[in-house]
Coordinates of C-alpha atoms in Angstrom, one line a residue:
X29 CA 133.5 110.9 41.5
X30 CA 130.2 109.6 40.0
X31 CA 127.3 112.0 39.8
X32 CA 125.0 109.9 42.0
X33 CA 127.6 109.9 44.8
X34 CA 127.7 113.7 44.7
X35 CA 123.9 113.9 44.8
X36 CA 123.7 111.6 47.9
X37 CA 126.5 113.4 49.6
X38 CA 124.8 116.7 49.1
X39 CA 121.5 115.4 50.3
X40 CA 123.1 114.1 53.5
X41 CA 124.8 117.4 54.1
X42 CA 121.4 119.2 53.7
X43 CA 119.8 116.7 56.2
X44 CA 122.5 117.3 58.8
X45 CA 122.2 121.1 58.3
X46 CA 118.5 120.9 58.9
X47 CA 118.9 118.7 62.0
X48 CA 121.3 121.3 63.4
X49 CA 118.7 124.0 62.9
X50 CA 117.1 125.2 66.2
X51 CA 113.7 125.3 64.6
X52 CA 113.9 121.7 63.3
X53 CA 115.3 120.6 66.7
X54 CA 112.3 122.1 68.5
X55 CA 109.9 120.5 66.0
X56 CA 111.4 117.1 66.6
X57 CA 111.3 117.6 70.4
X58 CA 107.6 118.7 70.0
X59 CA 106.8 115.5 68.1
X60 CA 108.6 113.3 70.6
X61 CA 106.7 114.9 73.5
X62 CA 103.4 114.3 71.7
X63 CA 104.4 110.6 71.6
X64 CA 105.4 110.7 75.3
X65 CA 102.1 112.3 76.3
X66 CA 100.2 109.8 74.2
X67 CA 101.9 106.7 75.6
X68 CA 101.8 108.1 79.2
X69 CA 98.0 108.5 79.0
X70 CA 97.6 105.0 77.7
X71 CA 99.9 103.4 80.2
X72 CA 98.5 105.4 83.2
X73 CA 101.8 107.1 84.1
X74 CA 102.7 110.8 84.3
X75 CA 104.4 112.5 81.4
X76 CA 107.3 113.6 83.6
X77 CA 108.2 110.0 84.6
X78 CA 108.9 109.3 80.9
X79 CA 110.1 112.7 79.8
X80 CA 113.0 113.2 82.3
X81 CA 114.8 109.8 82.0
X82 CA 114.4 109.6 78.2
X83 CA 115.7 113.2 77.6
X84 CA 118.6 112.7 80.1
X85 CA 119.5 109.3 78.6
X86 CA 119.3 110.0 74.9
X87 CA 120.0 113.7 74.5
X88 CA 122.8 116.1 75.5
X89 CA 120.5 118.7 76.9
X90 CA 121.6 120.1 80.3
X91 CA 120.2 117.9 83.1
X92 CA 119.0 121.0 85.0
X93 CA 116.9 122.1 82.0
X94 CA 115.5 118.6 81.6
X95 CA 114.5 118.4 85.3
X96 CA 112.9 121.8 85.3
X97 CA 110.9 121.0 82.2
X98 CA 110.0 117.6 83.7
X99 CA 108.5 119.2 86.7
X100 CA 106.6 121.7 84.5
X101 CA 105.1 118.7 82.6
X102 CA 104.2 116.9 85.7
X103 CA 102.6 120.0 87.2
X104 CA 100.6 120.9 84.1
X105 CA 99.3 117.4 83.5
X106 CA 98.3 117.0 87.2
X107 CA 96.5 120.3 87.3
X108 CA 94.5 119.5 84.2
X109 CA 93.6 116.0 85.4
X110 CA 92.8 117.0 89.0
X111 CA 90.1 119.6 88.3
X112 CA 87.2 117.1 87.4
X113 CA 88.2 114.8 90.3
X114 CA 87.9 117.7 92.7
X115 CA 84.6 118.8 91.2
X116 CA 83.1 115.3 91.7
X117 CA 84.4 114.9 95.2
X118 CA 86.6 111.9 94.4
X119 CA 89.8 113.6 95.4
X120 CA 90.1 114.0 99.2
X121 CA 91.0 117.7 99.5
X122 CA 91.8 117.5 103.3
X123 CA 94.1 114.6 102.6
X124 CA 95.8 116.5 99.8
X125 CA 96.5 119.5 102.0
X126 CA 97.7 117.2 104.8
X127 CA 100.1 115.4 102.4
X128 CA 101.2 118.5 100.5
X129 CA 103.0 120.1 103.4
X130 CA 105.9 117.5 103.8
X131 CA 105.8 116.8 100.0
X132 CA 106.2 120.5 99.0
X133 CA 108.8 121.4 101.6
X134 CA 111.1 118.4 100.7
X135 CA 110.4 118.8 97.0
X136 CA 111.9 122.3 97.3
X137 CA 114.8 121.0 99.3
X138 CA 115.3 118.2 96.7
X139 CA 115.5 120.9 94.0
X140 CA 118.2 122.8 95.8
X141 CA 120.1 119.5 96.3
X142 CA 119.9 118.5 92.7
X143 CA 121.1 122.0 91.5
X144 CA 123.9 122.0 94.0
X145 CA 125.1 118.6 92.9
X146 CA 125.4 119.6 89.2
X147 CA 126.8 123.1 89.9
X148 CA 129.5 122.1 92.5
X149 CA 130.5 118.7 91.3
X150 CA 130.6 119.4 87.6
X151 CA 130.7 116.4 85.3
X152 CA 130.9 114.0 88.3
X153 CA 127.7 115.6 89.7
X154 CA 125.9 115.2 86.4
X155 CA 127.0 111.5 86.2
X156 CA 125.9 111.0 89.8
X157 CA 122.4 112.4 89.0
X158 CA 122.2 110.2 85.9
X159 CA 123.2 107.1 87.8
X160 CA 120.8 107.8 90.7
X161 CA 118.0 108.5 88.2
X162 CA 118.8 105.2 86.4
X163 CA 118.5 103.3 89.6
X164 CA 115.3 105.1 90.5
X165 CA 113.7 104.4 87.1
X166 CA 114.6 100.7 87.5
X167 CA 112.7 100.9 90.9
X168 CA 109.7 102.5 89.2
X169 CA 109.6 99.7 86.6
X170 CA 109.5 97.2 89.4
X171 CA 106.6 99.1 91.0
X172 CA 104.8 99.1 87.6
X173 CA 105.2 95.4 87.2
X174 CA 103.9 94.7 90.7
X175 CA 101.0 97.2 90.3
X176 CA 98.5 94.4 90.5
X177 CA 99.0 94.2 94.3
X178 CA 96.9 97.3 94.8
X179 CA 93.3 97.0 95.9
X180 CA 90.3 98.9 94.8
X181 CA 88.7 99.3 98.2
X182 CA 91.2 98.4 101.0
X183 CA 89.8 97.8 104.5
X184 CA 92.0 98.7 107.5
X185 CA 92.5 96.1 110.2
X186 CA 89.5 95.9 112.5
X187 CA 89.8 98.1 115.6
X188 CA 92.6 100.2 114.1
X189 CA 91.9 103.9 114.2
X190 CA 94.2 106.9 113.5
X191 CA 94.1 109.9 115.8
X192 CA 95.7 112.2 113.3
X193 CA 93.2 111.2 110.6
X194 CA 90.3 111.9 113.0
X195 CA 91.8 115.2 114.1
X196 CA 92.4 116.5 110.5
X197 CA 89.1 115.0 109.3
X198 CA 90.8 112.9 106.6
X199 CA 88.2 110.1 106.7
X200 CA 85.6 110.6 103.9
X201 CA 83.4 109.1 101.3
X202 CA 82.6 109.5 97.6
X203 CA 80.0 108.3 95.1
X204 CA 81.2 105.3 93.1
X205 CA 79.4 105.3 89.8
X206 CA 80.4 101.7 88.9
X207 CA 78.9 100.4 92.1
X208 CA 76.0 102.9 92.2
X209 CA 76.5 103.7 95.9
X210 CA 78.5 105.8 98.3
X211 CA 81.9 104.3 99.4
X212 CA 83.0 105.3 102.8
X213 CA 86.7 104.9 103.8
X214 CA 88.9 105.2 106.9
X215 CA 92.5 106.3 106.7
X216 CA 95.2 104.9 109.0
X217 CA 99.0 104.9 109.3
X218 CA 99.2 108.7 108.7
X219 CA 102.6 109.0 110.4
X220 CA 104.1 106.4 108.1
X221 CA 102.5 108.2 105.2
X222 CA 104.0 111.6 106.2
X223 CA 107.4 110.0 106.4
X224 CA 107.0 108.5 103.0
X225 CA 106.0 111.9 101.6
X226 CA 109.3 113.4 102.9
X227 CA 111.2 110.9 100.7
X228 CA 108.9 111.2 97.7
X229 CA 109.2 115.0 97.8
X230 CA 113.0 114.8 97.8
X231 CA 113.0 112.5 94.9
X232 CA 110.5 114.5 92.9
X233 CA 112.4 117.8 93.3
X234 CA 115.9 116.3 92.8
X235 CA 115.1 114.4 89.6
X236 CA 112.3 116.5 88.1
X237 CA 109.8 113.6 88.1
X238 CA 106.1 113.6 88.8
X239 CA 105.5 111.4 91.9
X240 CA 102.2 109.6 91.1
X241 CA 104.1 106.4 90.8
X242 CA 105.0 106.7 94.5
X243 CA 102.1 108.6 96.0
X244 CA 99.4 106.2 94.8
X245 CA 101.0 103.1 96.4
X246 CA 101.6 105.0 99.7
X247 CA 97.9 106.1 99.8
X248 CA 96.5 102.8 98.7
X249 CA 98.8 100.2 100.4
X250 CA 99.9 102.0 103.5
X251 CA 97.1 104.4 104.3
X252 CA 94.2 102.3 103.0
X253 CA 92.8 104.9 100.7
X254 CA 90.6 103.5 97.8
X255 CA 92.5 103.3 94.6
X256 CA 90.4 105.8 92.7
X257 CA 90.6 108.3 95.5
X258 CA 94.4 107.7 95.8
X259 CA 94.9 108.4 92.1
X260 CA 92.8 111.6 92.2
X261 CA 94.3 113.0 95.4
X262 CA 97.8 112.3 94.2
X263 CA 97.2 114.6 91.2
X264 CA 96.3 117.4 93.5
X265 CA 99.4 116.9 95.7
X266 CA 101.7 116.9 92.6
X267 CA 100.0 120.0 91.3
X268 CA 100.8 121.8 94.6
X269 CA 104.2 120.4 95.4
X270 CA 105.9 120.3 92.0
X271 CA 104.8 123.9 91.3
X272 CA 106.8 125.0 94.4
X273 CA 109.8 122.9 93.4
X274 CA 109.7 124.2 89.8
X275 CA 110.3 127.8 91.0
X276 CA 113.7 126.8 92.4
X277 CA 114.7 125.8 88.9
X278 CA 113.1 128.9 87.4
X279 CA 115.0 131.1 89.8
X280 CA 118.3 129.4 88.9
X281 CA 117.7 130.0 85.2
X282 CA 117.1 126.4 84.3
X283 CA 113.6 126.9 82.9
X284 CA 114.1 127.8 79.2
X285 CA 110.7 128.8 77.7
X286 CA 111.7 128.2 74.1
X287 CA 112.4 124.6 75.1
X288 CA 109.7 124.1 77.7
X289 CA 106.7 125.4 75.7
X290 CA 107.0 122.9 72.8
X291 CA 107.5 120.1 75.4
X292 CA 104.5 121.1 77.4
X293 CA 102.3 121.6 74.3
X294 CA 103.4 118.2 72.9
X295 CA 102.7 116.3 76.1
X296 CA 99.3 118.0 76.5
X297 CA 98.2 117.2 72.9
X298 CA 99.5 113.6 73.2
X299 CA 97.8 113.1 76.6
X300 CA 94.5 114.4 75.2
X301 CA 94.6 112.1 72.1
X302 CA 95.7 109.1 74.3
X303 CA 93.0 109.6 76.8
X304 CA 90.4 109.6 74.0
X305 CA 91.8 106.5 72.3
X306 CA 92.4 104.5 75.6
X307 CA 88.9 102.8 75.6
X308 CA 89.6 101.5 72.1
X309 CA 93.1 100.2 72.6
X310 CA 94.7 97.5 74.8
X311 CA 96.4 99.7 77.3
X312 CA 98.2 96.9 79.1
X313 CA 100.2 96.2 75.9
X314 CA 101.2 99.9 75.8
X315 CA 102.1 99.6 79.5
X316 CA 104.6 96.9 78.7
X317 CA 106.1 99.0 75.9
X318 CA 106.5 101.8 78.5
X319 CA 108.2 99.3 80.9
X320 CA 110.6 98.3 78.1
X321 CA 111.4 102.0 77.2
X322 CA 112.1 102.8 80.8
X323 CA 114.3 99.8 81.2
X324 CA 116.3 101.0 78.2
X325 CA 116.5 104.5 79.5
X326 CA 117.6 103.2 82.9
X327 CA 120.3 101.0 81.3
X328 CA 121.5 104.0 79.2
X329 CA 121.6 106.4 82.2
X330 CA 123.7 103.9 84.3
X331 CA 125.9 103.1 81.3
X332 CA 126.6 106.8 80.7
X333 CA 127.3 107.5 84.4
X334 CA 129.4 104.5 85.5
X335 CA 132.6 105.4 83.5
X336 CA 132.7 108.9 85.0
X337 CA 131.9 107.8 88.5
X338 CA 134.4 104.9 88.4
X339 CA 137.1 107.2 87.0
X340 CA 136.7 109.7 89.9
X341 CA 136.3 107.1 92.6

């Protein structure tokens, strides 16, 4: 055999040996998470929404570990972002507490359901989770594409008042810097909002996703909360609810620190860099790259799951 063939073969063997090393694997995951956090900040989506489907679609890491880490990423990014909004009075604290009760309870229930499916149903359960997540990611993409329907300062129908909103003092105001004045707003449809939070909590806990993609439209389109307040308040709700749901995975042994820590650090670093560069870059272009990546992840998840599901059914 020629010498150069032996050299190339030996080089390839060394590369594969390095890739199989746990240290190299964690470094690669760390770098991928920096990219995920960076892109998530530019596109205006949570890191967990990208992390969970991408990791489940393109790696062989146990789905329970991926979902537990996804919830940790969503919690950490939300808590970091929510603090300044609370300090400036943009986030509606009463509304966050009001929404957090159904969200947290059903996020915990969703976590138990997700773990039960993978534990009891084996490979079929994992395929079922992958298929459902693929369909859900496709739905999120549709929401992202139709994002323009949201309104900055929605006004409820004249004469429509909500007794629950008045009783829990949810109506509020905040100082809008861009307008140079105080914006007052009135919240309606609280019952419909609570029902939506039941479903959002289940989805977040079951799949290990942050839920800003769902909470913000519910606040803005259904409950008539100003868009900036809806975004800020959703971060507080996620920080409360996903923390509780995450403990279910921790107690089951699905949270692996040696894997979770590099992922968390990577997403935090990427998000910090992305948020600083966002004013200089065309974020809408990045957003379409995110949509394309999520479509690919969705297609891959469904493609992985269908043969197993069809084989059992």
